């Protein structure tokens, strides 16, 4: 029961202090989705409605290489297997990090 209270307190704090930030996170996720949609190695980008961008590599066998190229730049995203990947923007994801990430995406090669 106590864990639920801690989670509720965190949610209440976020609603009281960071709701306006959600618009920034959602905007950045949409920008990521838009860039991904232009890249030759991307098969599909799901519609971005929140701060989560989900996309698919054209060649699922490139997933490990894609993740390693991001990790070399200290970028970590979630791989969901079979070439499906997920990016989540959040409070600690700065505009500087965002611009770097967009550039890294454009430079990835297979």
Short mmCIF file of C-alpha atoms in Angstrom, two decimals:
data_model
loop_
_atom_site.label_atom_id
_atom_site.label_comp_id
_atom_site.label_asym_id
_atom_site.label_seq_id
_atom_site.Cartn_x
_atom_site.Cartn_y
_atom_site.Cartn_z
CA UNK A 1 0.00 0.00 0.00
CA UNK A 2 2.79 2.42 0.79
CA UNK A 3 4.20 2.09 -2.75
CA UNK A 4 0.89 3.30 -4.15
CA UNK A 5 1.09 6.36 -1.92
CA UNK A 6 4.59 7.20 -3.15
CA UNK A 7 3.49 6.82 -6.76
CA UNK A 8 0.41 8.94 -6.16
CA UNK A 9 2.54 11.64 -4.52
CA UNK A 10 4.88 11.68 -7.52
CA UNK A 11 1.91 11.97 -9.88
CA UNK A 12 0.38 14.81 -7.88
CA UNK A 13 3.73 16.62 -7.79
CA UNK A 14 4.09 16.24 -11.57
CA UNK A 15 0.58 17.59 -12.16
CA UNK A 16 1.21 20.52 -9.83
CA UNK A 17 4.64 21.41 -11.21
CA UNK A 18 5.24 20.03 -14.71
CA UNK A 19 2.04 19.90 -16.76
CA UNK A 20 3.19 22.80 -18.93
CA UNK A 21 6.35 20.80 -19.73
CA UNK A 22 4.30 18.05 -21.36
CA UNK A 23 3.75 20.29 -24.39
CA UNK A 24 7.53 20.56 -24.86
CA UNK A 25 7.97 16.80 -24.56
CA UNK A 26 5.16 16.13 -27.03
CA UNK A 27 6.57 18.69 -29.49
CA UNK A 28 10.02 17.11 -29.36
CA UNK A 29 8.60 13.62 -29.87
CA UNK A 30 6.70 14.88 -32.94
CA UNK A 31 9.91 16.46 -34.28
CA UNK A 32 11.72 13.15 -33.80
CA UNK A 33 8.93 11.34 -35.63
CA UNK A 34 9.09 13.84 -38.50
CA UNK A 35 12.87 13.41 -38.89
CA UNK A 36 12.60 9.62 -38.68
CA UNK A 37 9.99 9.62 -41.46
CA UNK A 38 12.54 11.21 -43.83
CA UNK A 39 15.37 8.74 -43.19
CA UNK A 40 16.13 5.99 -45.71
CA UNK A 41 16.62 3.29 -43.08
CA UNK A 42 13.17 3.77 -41.51
CA UNK A 43 10.25 1.62 -42.65
CA UNK A 44 7.45 3.25 -40.66
CA UNK A 45 6.84 5.77 -37.90
CA UNK A 46 3.67 5.35 -35.85
CA UNK A 47 1.58 8.47 -35.32
CA UNK A 48 3.12 10.48 -32.48
CA UNK A 49 0.38 11.62 -30.11
CA UNK A 50 2.28 12.04 -26.84
CA UNK A 51 5.92 12.07 -25.77
CA UNK A 52 6.52 8.61 -27.27
CA UNK A 53 7.77 7.95 -30.80
CA UNK A 54 7.61 4.35 -32.03
CA UNK A 55 9.21 3.38 -35.32
CA UNK A 56 10.41 0.44 -37.36
CA UNK A 57 13.70 -0.07 -39.16
CA UNK A 58 13.44 -1.13 -42.81
CA UNK A 59 15.79 -4.00 -42.10
CA UNK A 60 15.21 -5.48 -38.65
CA UNK A 61 18.66 -7.11 -38.79
CA UNK A 62 20.15 -3.59 -38.41
CA UNK A 63 18.63 -3.17 -34.95
CA UNK A 64 21.80 -4.10 -33.04
CA UNK A 65 23.96 -1.85 -35.22
CA UNK A 66 21.48 1.02 -34.83
CA UNK A 67 21.50 0.69 -31.05
CA UNK A 68 25.32 0.54 -30.96
CA UNK A 69 25.64 3.68 -33.08
CA UNK A 70 23.34 5.51 -30.65
CA UNK A 71 25.21 4.15 -27.62
CA UNK A 72 28.50 5.52 -29.03
CA UNK A 73 26.87 8.95 -28.67
CA UNK A 74 25.59 8.14 -25.14
CA UNK A 75 22.03 7.86 -26.46
CA UNK A 76 19.82 5.11 -25.17
CA UNK A 77 16.39 4.20 -26.48
CA UNK A 78 14.20 1.13 -26.08
CA UNK A 79 14.31 -1.66 -28.58
CA UNK A 80 11.19 -3.78 -28.70
CA UNK A 81 12.58 -6.45 -31.03
CA UNK A 82 12.14 -7.22 -34.71
CA UNK A 83 13.28 -3.73 -35.73
CA UNK A 84 10.68 -1.92 -33.61
CA UNK A 85 12.08 0.88 -31.43
CA UNK A 86 10.73 3.45 -29.00
CA UNK A 87 11.89 6.90 -27.97
CA UNK A 88 10.44 8.74 -24.98
CA UNK A 89 11.02 12.44 -24.32
CA UNK A 90 10.79 13.63 -20.72
CA UNK A 91 11.60 16.34 -18.20
CA UNK A 92 15.33 15.54 -18.15
CA UNK A 93 15.67 15.56 -21.97
CA UNK A 94 17.01 19.02 -22.79
CA UNK A 95 16.78 21.02 -26.02
CA UNK A 96 20.54 20.59 -26.45
CA UNK A 97 20.18 16.81 -26.17
CA UNK A 98 17.25 16.93 -28.57
CA UNK A 99 19.20 18.78 -31.26
CA UNK A 100 22.14 16.40 -30.86
CA UNK A 101 19.83 13.39 -31.14
CA UNK A 102 18.22 14.71 -34.33
CA UNK A 103 21.68 15.20 -35.85
CA UNK A 104 22.83 11.71 -34.81
CA UNK A 105 19.74 10.18 -36.42
CA UNK A 106 20.60 11.92 -39.70
CA UNK A 107 24.20 10.63 -39.59
CA UNK A 108 23.48 6.94 -38.91
CA UNK A 109 24.52 4.64 -41.71
CA UNK A 110 24.30 0.96 -42.46
#
